[in-house]
Amino acid sequence: MAERQPNIFMLTVDSLRADVYQELMEDVTKTIRGVEFTTAFATASNTGSSMPTLAAGVFCDRVANGEPNLKLGETSGKDELTTMAESLSDAGYDCSLWSDNVIFGSERNYDRGFDDGRAGTPNWKKRAQKIIQRTGSDRLFNVCRWAYFNVLGRIEEKVISDNNYYISANTYHKAVLDSLEQASGGQMHWIHYMDVHHPFEPPTEYLETRSLHTDRTSSELAELSSQAIIQNRGKGMTDEDIDDIEQAYLAACEHLRDQLVSFIETLIDRDHYVPGHDVIVLTADHGEGFDRDRHGMLGHTPTPAFWDDLVHVPLVVGHPEWEEGTIDCQVSQIDLVPTILRAVDVSVPPSVDGQATALPTELCREHVYFTATGPYRTYHGIRSNTGWKLFSDRISDSESIELTGSDDDQAKQDHERILLTTAGKSTETIRFECQLDDKTRPTDGDEREKWRILRQQLCDTKGEVATRRFDAMLSDETVAQLEQLGYVDNIR
């Protein structure tokens, strides 16, 4: 191996659940030859609230005074936060960011420290749907959406080679490999994949391996998943429809698995990723939920909801000083940025909330914390290493797509809860729940004690389960960004 500065590859997947990764995508772990953390948690249940952790190693309430638009300052001098890319760039790294998720782009200043890549630029297909979403009428919206997926989609399949709603993993892989040929070492590439984010549209050959209740094409399932997730709880859809949507999600995960394995194998073959010398991190910004009865939601909105399905994420780290293996203790993504910087001997900025660790076992935490910003306030949660959790969530009672209407109207259709749950390997059980402003507490002795301990720990570390209501609401700019990602329900 030639002497060179280590390369860093940050591979984050939007909406990838840990249990799905462990069931379908373990070949990626074997290819990385790193440490797999089987009980890793994102700090939030949606991209906007997770991004500050992945980019700068801070909880989202450290950004923009914790108000809902979550926009970094134009420079570190503006917000007193230093991103990982800024630290690496100052140390001589060439940093590139690749994603068409608009949250990752310059509009929220998450391009700080990056010199190259494609950050936050939606492809033509996503821009087209944004126009459709601005119809202002539920009925017209549904007609346009049907045409979008069933007419336009079938035409483009015949004339366009890459007709995904989002830019595909393979497209980014080619761009990164081309960039790597231009220099030897000292490169940081962050790819944020949208391949398993709704609308789910896996290639036909992957969908054909799945059993569906109703025969549907990939385009038809993409339309169905779009309709189900942006409408509250998949209103009007049968359980069989939701099962078929989940099968499309799983098929998309299998396709991404094969793309990742091929990419990492190519990195190894070309000496761009040398295990034991370079750094690679594979994780997700949040998970995805399909149990609408238990969660009171579908997908990962309304925000927030700290169910394990939404915050338990895969985490595999190829570290120059760590031997290949598995760690089962509870860890948090809040420690990722400082640990990556330490791995390549770059100074860790004092602004981070996490800790830089030398050993993988040092990432283990007795408690992990969650923070996410909704349209009205910031919500917090805590999880103990025994699986007991205390958190707040927000459920929308809206029964239709919210394209119009005032903030007050939509606020009346929401209700907020405090939940005490226990999470196991395959299920999460509600042990107690009450409305956010309700003063009742568990009557069972064990549950009452767990509530008291977790609440005190949460208050001492992050604050109450929910903050005061914001004076500021979502800006038009933030609403436009969410619309580009396919959300029009309950965002104003």
Short mmCIF file of N, CA, C and O in Angstrom, two decimals, residues 16-133:
data_model
loop_
_atom_site.label_atom_id
_atom_site.label_comp_id
_atom_site.label_asym_id
_atom_site.label_seq_id
_atom_site.Cartn_x
_atom_site.Cartn_y
_atom_site.Cartn_z
N LEU A 16 -33.27 3.94 6.28
CA LEU A 16 -32.90 2.53 6.38
C LEU A 16 -32.95 2.06 7.83
O LEU A 16 -32.22 2.56 8.69
N ARG A 17 -33.80 1.09 8.09
CA ARG A 17 -33.97 0.52 9.44
C ARG A 17 -32.88 -0.49 9.74
O ARG A 17 -32.41 -1.22 8.87
N ALA A 18 -32.51 -0.58 11.03
CA ALA A 18 -31.47 -1.52 11.44
C ALA A 18 -31.88 -2.97 11.24
O ALA A 18 -31.08 -3.80 10.79
N ASP A 19 -33.14 -3.31 11.55
CA ASP A 19 -33.55 -4.70 11.43
C ASP A 19 -33.55 -5.15 9.97
O ASP A 19 -33.21 -6.30 9.66
N VAL A 20 -33.91 -4.25 9.07
CA VAL A 20 -33.90 -4.58 7.64
C VAL A 20 -32.46 -4.77 7.18
O VAL A 20 -32.15 -5.70 6.43
N TYR A 21 -31.58 -3.89 7.60
CA TYR A 21 -30.16 -4.04 7.24
C TYR A 21 -29.62 -5.38 7.72
O TYR A 21 -28.96 -6.10 6.96
N GLN A 22 -29.91 -5.73 8.96
CA GLN A 22 -29.37 -6.97 9.52
C GLN A 22 -29.94 -8.21 8.85
O GLN A 22 -29.28 -9.24 8.75
N GLU A 23 -31.17 -8.09 8.33
CA GLU A 23 -31.80 -9.23 7.67
C GLU A 23 -31.36 -9.37 6.21
O GLU A 23 -31.15 -10.49 5.73
N LEU A 24 -31.21 -8.24 5.52
CA LEU A 24 -31.05 -8.29 4.07
C LEU A 24 -29.70 -7.80 3.56
O LEU A 24 -29.35 -8.08 2.41
N MET A 25 -28.93 -7.08 4.38
CA MET A 25 -27.80 -6.35 3.83
C MET A 25 -26.47 -6.65 4.52
O MET A 25 -25.51 -5.86 4.43
N GLU A 26 -26.36 -7.78 5.18
CA GLU A 26 -25.14 -8.12 5.90
C GLU A 26 -23.92 -8.28 4.98
O GLU A 26 -22.77 -8.18 5.44
N ASP A 27 -24.17 -8.52 3.70
CA ASP A 27 -23.04 -8.61 2.77
C ASP A 27 -22.24 -7.31 2.73
O ASP A 27 -21.03 -7.32 2.46
N VAL A 28 -22.90 -6.20 3.01
CA VAL A 28 -22.20 -4.92 3.04
C VAL A 28 -21.21 -4.90 4.19
O VAL A 28 -20.06 -4.45 4.05
N THR A 29 -21.62 -5.39 5.36
CA THR A 29 -20.73 -5.44 6.52
C THR A 29 -19.50 -6.28 6.22
O THR A 29 -18.36 -5.89 6.55
N LYS A 30 -19.70 -7.43 5.59
CA LYS A 30 -18.57 -8.31 5.27
C LYS A 30 -17.60 -7.62 4.31
O LYS A 30 -16.38 -7.82 4.40
N THR A 31 -18.13 -6.83 3.40
CA THR A 31 -17.28 -6.16 2.42
C THR A 31 -16.47 -5.05 3.08
O THR A 31 -15.29 -4.84 2.75
N ILE A 32 -17.09 -4.33 4.00
CA ILE A 32 -16.39 -3.24 4.68
C ILE A 32 -15.26 -3.75 5.57
O ILE A 32 -14.21 -3.11 5.71
N ARG A 33 -15.47 -4.92 6.20
CA ARG A 33 -14.48 -5.51 7.12
C ARG A 33 -14.22 -4.60 8.31
O ARG A 33 -13.08 -4.38 8.73
N GLY A 34 -15.31 -4.08 8.84
CA GLY A 34 -15.19 -3.17 9.97
C GLY A 34 -15.93 -3.69 11.19
O GLY A 34 -16.13 -4.89 11.36
N VAL A 35 -16.32 -2.77 12.06
CA VAL A 35 -17.06 -3.09 13.27
C VAL A 35 -18.53 -2.77 13.04
O VAL A 35 -18.87 -1.64 12.65
N GLU A 36 -19.40 -3.74 13.28
CA GLU A 36 -20.84 -3.50 13.18
C GLU A 36 -21.39 -3.27 14.58
O GLU A 36 -21.19 -4.08 15.49
N PHE A 37 -22.10 -2.17 14.74
CA PHE A 37 -22.77 -1.85 16.00
C PHE A 37 -24.25 -2.18 15.81
O PHE A 37 -24.96 -1.49 15.07
N THR A 38 -24.70 -3.23 16.46
CA THR A 38 -26.05 -3.74 16.19
C THR A 38 -27.14 -2.97 16.91
O THR A 38 -28.32 -3.13 16.58
N THR A 39 -26.76 -2.14 17.90
CA THR A 39 -27.75 -1.39 18.66
C THR A 39 -27.39 0.08 18.62
O THR A 39 -27.11 0.73 19.63
N ALA A 40 -27.37 0.63 17.40
CA ALA A 40 -27.00 2.02 17.19
C ALA A 40 -28.25 2.86 16.97
O ALA A 40 -29.22 2.40 16.36
N PHE A 41 -28.20 4.12 17.42
CA PHE A 41 -29.38 4.98 17.33
C PHE A 41 -29.04 6.33 16.73
O PHE A 41 -28.04 6.96 17.08
N ALA A 42 -29.90 6.74 15.80
CA ALA A 42 -29.88 8.12 15.33
C ALA A 42 -30.37 9.02 16.46
O ALA A 42 -31.03 8.56 17.39
N THR A 43 -30.08 10.30 16.35
CA THR A 43 -30.52 11.23 17.39
C THR A 43 -31.90 11.80 17.09
O THR A 43 -32.44 12.55 17.91
N ALA A 44 -32.48 11.46 15.94
CA ALA A 44 -33.79 12.01 15.56
C ALA A 44 -34.47 11.05 14.60
O ALA A 44 -33.87 10.09 14.11
N SER A 45 -35.74 11.34 14.31
CA SER A 45 -36.55 10.46 13.46
C SER A 45 -36.82 11.04 12.09
O SER A 45 -37.62 10.50 11.34
N ASN A 46 -36.14 12.13 11.74
CA ASN A 46 -36.30 12.70 10.40
C ASN A 46 -34.98 13.36 9.99
O ASN A 46 -34.14 13.68 10.84
N THR A 47 -34.80 13.54 8.69
CA THR A 47 -33.52 14.01 8.18
C THR A 47 -33.14 15.38 8.70
O THR A 47 -32.01 15.62 9.12
N GLY A 48 -34.09 16.33 8.68
CA GLY A 48 -33.77 17.67 9.11
C GLY A 48 -33.23 17.74 10.51
O GLY A 48 -32.31 18.52 10.80
N SER A 49 -33.76 16.91 11.41
CA SER A 49 -33.31 16.93 12.80
C SER A 49 -32.08 16.05 13.02
O SER A 49 -31.35 16.25 14.00
N SER A 50 -31.83 15.08 12.14
CA SER A 50 -30.64 14.23 12.26
C SER A 50 -29.40 14.87 11.64
O SER A 50 -28.28 14.58 12.04
N MET A 51 -29.62 15.73 10.64
CA MET A 51 -28.51 16.28 9.89
C MET A 51 -27.48 17.01 10.75
O MET A 51 -26.27 16.86 10.53
N PRO A 52 -27.88 17.82 11.75
CA PRO A 52 -26.86 18.46 12.58
C PRO A 52 -25.92 17.47 13.27
O PRO A 52 -24.73 17.76 13.43
N THR A 53 -26.43 16.31 13.65
CA THR A 53 -25.59 15.29 14.27
C THR A 53 -24.60 14.71 13.27
O THR A 53 -23.40 14.57 13.56
N LEU A 54 -25.08 14.36 12.09
CA LEU A 54 -24.21 13.75 11.09
C LEU A 54 -23.19 14.73 10.54
O LEU A 54 -22.06 14.35 10.21
N ALA A 55 -23.57 16.00 10.43
CA ALA A 55 -22.68 17.00 9.83
C ALA A 55 -21.74 17.64 10.84
O ALA A 55 -20.58 17.93 10.52
N ALA A 56 -22.23 17.87 12.07
CA ALA A 56 -21.45 18.66 13.02
C ALA A 56 -21.33 18.04 14.40
O ALA A 56 -20.70 18.63 15.28
N GLY A 57 -21.95 16.88 14.62
CA GLY A 57 -21.83 16.22 15.92
C GLY A 57 -22.59 16.92 17.02
O GLY A 57 -22.19 16.88 18.19
N VAL A 58 -23.73 17.56 16.68
CA VAL A 58 -24.54 18.26 17.68
C VAL A 58 -26.00 17.84 17.54
O VAL A 58 -26.44 17.39 16.48
N PHE A 59 -26.75 17.97 18.63
CA PHE A 59 -28.19 17.77 18.56
C PHE A 59 -28.84 18.96 17.85
O PHE A 59 -28.31 20.08 17.85
N CYS A 60 -30.01 18.72 17.27
CA CYS A 60 -30.60 19.74 16.41
C CYS A 60 -31.03 20.98 17.17
O CYS A 60 -31.18 22.05 16.56
N ASP A 61 -31.23 20.90 18.49
CA ASP A 61 -31.63 22.09 19.22
C ASP A 61 -30.47 23.07 19.40
O ASP A 61 -30.66 24.15 19.95
N ARG A 62 -29.28 22.69 18.91
CA ARG A 62 -28.15 23.61 18.89
C ARG A 62 -28.13 24.46 17.62
O ARG A 62 -27.30 25.36 17.48
N VAL A 63 -29.02 24.18 16.69
CA VAL A 63 -29.04 24.85 15.39
C VAL A 63 -30.20 25.85 15.33
O VAL A 63 -31.34 25.49 15.67
N ALA A 64 -29.92 27.06 14.89
CA ALA A 64 -30.95 28.08 14.68
C ALA A 64 -31.83 28.27 15.92
O ALA A 64 -33.05 28.41 15.82
N ASN A 65 -31.19 28.22 17.10
CA ASN A 65 -31.91 28.37 18.37
C ASN A 65 -32.99 27.32 18.55
O ASN A 65 -33.97 27.53 19.26
N GLY A 66 -32.81 26.17 17.88
CA GLY A 66 -33.77 25.08 18.02
C GLY A 66 -35.10 25.33 17.35
O GLY A 66 -36.03 24.56 17.54
N GLU A 67 -35.22 26.38 16.55
CA GLU A 67 -36.49 26.65 15.90
C GLU A 67 -36.64 25.79 14.65
O GLU A 67 -35.67 25.19 14.18
N PRO A 68 -37.83 25.68 14.08
CA PRO A 68 -38.14 24.58 13.17
C PRO A 68 -37.41 24.56 11.84
O PRO A 68 -37.40 23.53 11.17
N ASN A 69 -36.78 25.65 11.41
CA ASN A 69 -36.19 25.65 10.08
C ASN A 69 -34.79 25.04 10.04
O ASN A 69 -34.29 24.69 8.98
N LEU A 70 -34.12 24.91 11.20
CA LEU A 70 -32.88 24.15 11.34
C LEU A 70 -31.86 24.47 10.26
O LEU A 70 -31.35 23.59 9.57
N LYS A 71 -31.53 25.73 10.14
CA LYS A 71 -30.59 26.18 9.12
C LYS A 71 -29.29 26.61 9.79
O LYS A 71 -29.29 27.43 10.71
N LEU A 72 -28.18 26.03 9.33
CA LEU A 72 -26.88 26.43 9.85
C LEU A 72 -26.59 27.88 9.48
O LEU A 72 -27.14 28.42 8.52
N GLY A 73 -25.70 28.52 10.25
CA GLY A 73 -25.23 29.83 9.86
C GLY A 73 -24.40 29.74 8.59
O GLY A 73 -23.93 28.67 8.21
N GLU A 74 -24.22 30.86 7.93
CA GLU A 74 -23.45 30.85 6.69
C GLU A 74 -22.00 30.46 6.92
O GLU A 74 -21.35 29.91 6.03
N THR A 75 -21.48 30.73 8.10
CA THR A 75 -20.11 30.35 8.47
C THR A 75 -20.12 29.88 9.91
O THR A 75 -21.09 30.11 10.66
N SER A 76 -19.02 29.24 10.33
CA SER A 76 -18.93 28.80 11.73
C SER A 76 -18.92 29.99 12.67
O SER A 76 -19.32 29.88 13.84
N GLY A 77 -18.47 31.13 12.18
CA GLY A 77 -18.50 32.33 13.00
C GLY A 77 -19.90 32.82 13.30
O GLY A 77 -20.13 33.52 14.28
N LYS A 78 -20.86 32.43 12.44
CA LYS A 78 -22.24 32.87 12.62
C LYS A 78 -22.98 32.06 13.69
O LYS A 78 -23.84 32.58 14.39
N ASP A 79 -22.67 30.76 13.79
CA ASP A 79 -23.41 29.91 14.72
C ASP A 79 -22.52 29.21 15.75
O ASP A 79 -23.00 28.41 16.55
N GLU A 80 -21.21 29.45 15.70
CA GLU A 80 -20.26 28.86 16.64
C GLU A 80 -20.25 27.34 16.57
O GLU A 80 -19.94 26.67 17.56
N LEU A 81 -20.60 26.80 15.42
CA LEU A 81 -20.52 25.36 15.18
C LEU A 81 -19.51 25.10 14.07
O LEU A 81 -19.47 25.86 13.09
N THR A 82 -18.73 24.04 14.21
CA THR A 82 -17.78 23.65 13.17
C THR A 82 -18.20 22.29 12.64
O THR A 82 -18.32 21.32 13.41
N THR A 83 -18.45 22.19 11.35
CA THR A 83 -18.85 20.92 10.76
C THR A 83 -17.65 20.00 10.59
O THR A 83 -16.50 20.45 10.60
N MET A 84 -17.92 18.71 10.42
CA MET A 84 -16.85 17.76 10.17
C MET A 84 -16.10 18.11 8.90
O MET A 84 -14.86 18.05 8.86
N ALA A 85 -16.82 18.52 7.86
CA ALA A 85 -16.17 18.88 6.60
C ALA A 85 -15.27 20.10 6.76
O ALA A 85 -14.19 20.16 6.16
N GLU A 86 -15.69 21.06 7.56
CA GLU A 86 -14.84 22.22 7.80
C GLU A 86 -13.56 21.82 8.53
O GLU A 86 -12.47 22.31 8.19
N SER A 87 -13.65 20.94 9.52
CA SER A 87 -12.46 20.48 10.23
C SER A 87 -11.52 19.73 9.29
O SER A 87 -10.30 19.94 9.31
N LEU A 88 -12.08 18.87 8.45
CA LEU A 88 -11.25 18.10 7.52
C LEU A 88 -10.65 19.00 6.45
O LEU A 88 -9.47 18.85 6.08
N SER A 89 -11.43 19.95 5.94
CA SER A 89 -10.92 20.87 4.93
C SER A 89 -9.76 21.69 5.48
O SER A 89 -8.75 21.90 4.80
N ASP A 90 -9.89 22.16 6.72
CA ASP A 90 -8.82 22.92 7.35
C ASP A 90 -7.55 22.08 7.52
O ASP A 90 -6.44 22.61 7.55
N ALA A 91 -7.73 20.76 7.61
CA ALA A 91 -6.59 19.85 7.77
C ALA A 91 -6.02 19.39 6.43
O ALA A 91 -5.12 18.54 6.39
N GLY A 92 -6.55 19.93 5.32
CA GLY A 92 -6.01 19.61 4.00
C GLY A 92 -6.78 18.61 3.20
O GLY A 92 -6.36 18.24 2.09
N TYR A 93 -7.93 18.17 3.69
CA TYR A 93 -8.74 17.20 2.95
C TYR A 93 -9.53 17.90 1.84
O TYR A 93 -9.97 19.04 2.00
N ASP A 94 -9.72 17.18 0.74
CA ASP A 94 -10.65 17.59 -0.31
C ASP A 94 -11.98 16.91 -0.02
O ASP A 94 -12.07 15.67 -0.06
N CYS A 95 -13.00 17.69 0.27
CA CYS A 95 -14.28 17.15 0.73
C CYS A 95 -15.37 17.33 -0.33
O CYS A 95 -15.53 18.42 -0.88
N SER A 96 -16.11 16.25 -0.58
CA SER A 96 -17.20 16.27 -1.56
C SER A 96 -18.47 15.71 -0.92
O SER A 96 -18.42 14.73 -0.18
N LEU A 97 -19.60 16.33 -1.23
CA LEU A 97 -20.89 15.90 -0.72
C LEU A 97 -21.80 15.58 -1.89
O LEU A 97 -21.96 16.38 -2.81
N TRP A 98 -22.40 14.37 -1.84
CA TRP A 98 -23.21 13.88 -2.96
C TRP A 98 -24.60 13.50 -2.45
O TRP A 98 -24.77 12.52 -1.72
N SER A 99 -25.61 14.26 -2.83
CA SER A 99 -26.99 13.92 -2.50
C SER A 99 -27.91 14.86 -3.24
O SER A 99 -27.56 16.02 -3.49
N ASP A 100 -29.11 14.38 -3.58
CA ASP A 100 -30.11 15.29 -4.12
C ASP A 100 -31.21 15.56 -3.11
O ASP A 100 -32.26 16.10 -3.44
N ASN A 101 -30.97 15.21 -1.84
CA ASN A 101 -31.86 15.62 -0.77
C ASN A 101 -31.60 17.10 -0.49
O ASN A 101 -30.49 17.48 -0.10
N VAL A 102 -32.59 17.93 -0.69
CA VAL A 102 -32.40 19.38 -0.63
C VAL A 102 -31.94 19.84 0.75
O VAL A 102 -31.29 20.88 0.89
N ILE A 103 -32.22 19.07 1.79
CA ILE A 103 -31.79 19.44 3.14
C ILE A 103 -30.26 19.47 3.23
O ILE A 103 -29.68 20.20 4.02
N PHE A 104 -29.59 18.69 2.38
CA PHE A 104 -28.13 18.62 2.41
C PHE A 104 -27.46 19.76 1.65
O PHE A 104 -26.24 19.81 1.60
N GLY A 105 -28.22 20.64 1.06
CA GLY A 105 -27.63 21.60 0.14
C GLY A 105 -27.32 22.95 0.76
O GLY A 105 -27.35 23.16 1.97
N SER A 106 -27.04 23.89 -0.12
CA SER A 106 -26.63 25.23 0.28
C SER A 106 -27.77 26.01 0.91
O SER A 106 -27.53 26.97 1.65
N GLU A 107 -29.02 25.62 0.65
CA GLU A 107 -30.14 26.37 1.18
C GLU A 107 -30.17 26.35 2.71
O GLU A 107 -30.68 27.27 3.35
N ARG A 108 -29.63 25.29 3.30
CA ARG A 108 -29.51 25.24 4.77
C ARG A 108 -28.04 25.33 5.21
O ARG A 108 -27.72 25.07 6.36
N ASN A 109 -27.17 25.65 4.28
CA ASN A 109 -25.74 25.85 4.55
C ASN A 109 -25.01 24.59 5.01
O ASN A 109 -23.97 24.66 5.65
N TYR A 110 -25.54 23.42 4.62
CA TYR A 110 -24.85 22.18 4.96
C TYR A 110 -23.75 21.84 3.94
O TYR A 110 -23.12 20.78 4.03
N ASP A 111 -23.52 22.74 3.00
CA ASP A 111 -22.40 22.56 2.09
C ASP A 111 -21.12 23.18 2.65
O ASP A 111 -20.08 23.18 1.98
N ARG A 112 -21.15 23.67 3.87
CA ARG A 112 -19.96 24.27 4.47
C ARG A 112 -18.83 23.26 4.58
O ARG A 112 -19.01 22.15 5.08
N GLY A 113 -17.67 23.61 4.06
CA GLY A 113 -16.49 22.75 4.11
C GLY A 113 -16.33 21.85 2.91
O GLY A 113 -15.30 21.19 2.76
N PHE A 114 -17.33 21.81 2.03
CA PHE A 114 -17.27 20.95 0.85
C PHE A 114 -16.89 21.77 -0.38
O PHE A 114 -17.40 22.87 -0.60
N ASP A 115 -15.99 21.20 -1.18
CA ASP A 115 -15.52 21.87 -2.39
C ASP A 115 -16.13 21.30 -3.66
O ASP A 115 -16.06 21.93 -4.72
N ASP A 116 -16.70 20.09 -3.58
CA ASP A 116 -17.13 19.41 -4.80
C ASP A 116 -18.35 18.57 -4.47
O ASP A 116 -18.78 18.46 -3.33
N GLY A 117 -18.88 17.93 -5.52
CA GLY A 117 -20.01 17.03 -5.36
C GLY A 117 -21.28 17.63 -5.91
O GLY A 117 -21.28 18.60 -6.67
N ARG A 118 -22.39 17.03 -5.52
CA ARG A 118 -23.72 17.52 -5.92
C ARG A 118 -24.57 17.51 -4.66
O ARG A 118 -25.06 16.47 -4.22
N ALA A 119 -24.71 18.66 -4.04
CA ALA A 119 -25.36 18.74 -2.74
C ALA A 119 -26.71 19.43 -2.84
O ALA A 119 -26.79 20.61 -3.18
N GLY A 120 -27.77 18.68 -2.55
CA GLY A 120 -29.09 19.28 -2.43
C GLY A 120 -29.72 19.73 -3.72
O GLY A 120 -30.65 20.53 -3.71
N THR A 121 -29.26 19.22 -4.86
CA THR A 121 -29.83 19.61 -6.16
C THR A 121 -30.78 18.53 -6.63
O THR A 121 -30.35 17.43 -6.98
N PRO A 122 -32.09 18.78 -6.65
CA PRO A 122 -33.03 17.74 -7.06
C PRO A 122 -32.95 17.46 -8.56
O PRO A 122 -32.67 18.35 -9.35
N ASN A 123 -33.19 16.18 -8.93
CA ASN A 123 -33.20 15.89 -10.36
C ASN A 123 -34.52 16.37 -10.97
O ASN A 123 -35.43 16.82 -10.29
N TRP A 124 -34.63 16.26 -12.29
CA TRP A 124 -35.79 16.83 -12.99
C TRP A 124 -37.09 16.17 -12.56
O TRP A 124 -38.13 16.81 -12.49
N LYS A 125 -37.03 14.92 -12.21
CA LYS A 125 -38.26 14.21 -11.86
C LYS A 125 -38.83 14.73 -10.54
O LYS A 125 -40.04 14.90 -10.38
N LYS A 126 -37.93 15.00 -9.58
CA LYS A 126 -38.38 15.53 -8.31
C LYS A 126 -38.92 16.95 -8.48
O LYS A 126 -39.90 17.35 -7.85
N ARG A 127 -38.27 17.73 -9.33
CA ARG A 127 -38.75 19.09 -9.57
C ARG A 127 -40.14 19.07 -10.21
O ARG A 127 -40.99 19.92 -9.92
N ALA A 128 -40.37 18.08 -11.07
CA ALA A 128 -41.69 17.97 -11.70
C ALA A 128 -42.77 17.69 -10.67
O ALA A 128 -43.85 18.28 -10.70
N GLN A 129 -42.48 16.81 -9.72
CA GLN A 129 -43.50 16.51 -8.73
C GLN A 129 -43.75 17.71 -7.82
O GLN A 129 -44.87 17.93 -7.35
N LYS A 130 -42.72 18.50 -7.58
CA LYS A 130 -42.93 19.69 -6.76
C LYS A 130 -43.98 20.60 -7.39
O LYS A 130 -44.83 21.17 -6.71
N ILE A 131 -43.92 20.74 -8.71
CA ILE A 131 -44.91 21.56 -9.40
C ILE A 131 -46.30 20.97 -9.21
O ILE A 131 -47.28 21.67 -8.94
N ILE A 132 -46.39 19.64 -9.32
CA ILE A 132 -47.68 18.96 -9.15
C ILE A 132 -48.24 19.21 -7.74
O ILE A 132 -49.43 19.44 -7.55
N GLN A 133 -47.33 19.18 -6.74
CA GLN A 133 -47.77 19.34 -5.37
C GLN A 133 -48.32 20.73 -5.08
O GLN A 133 -49.01 20.94 -4.08
#
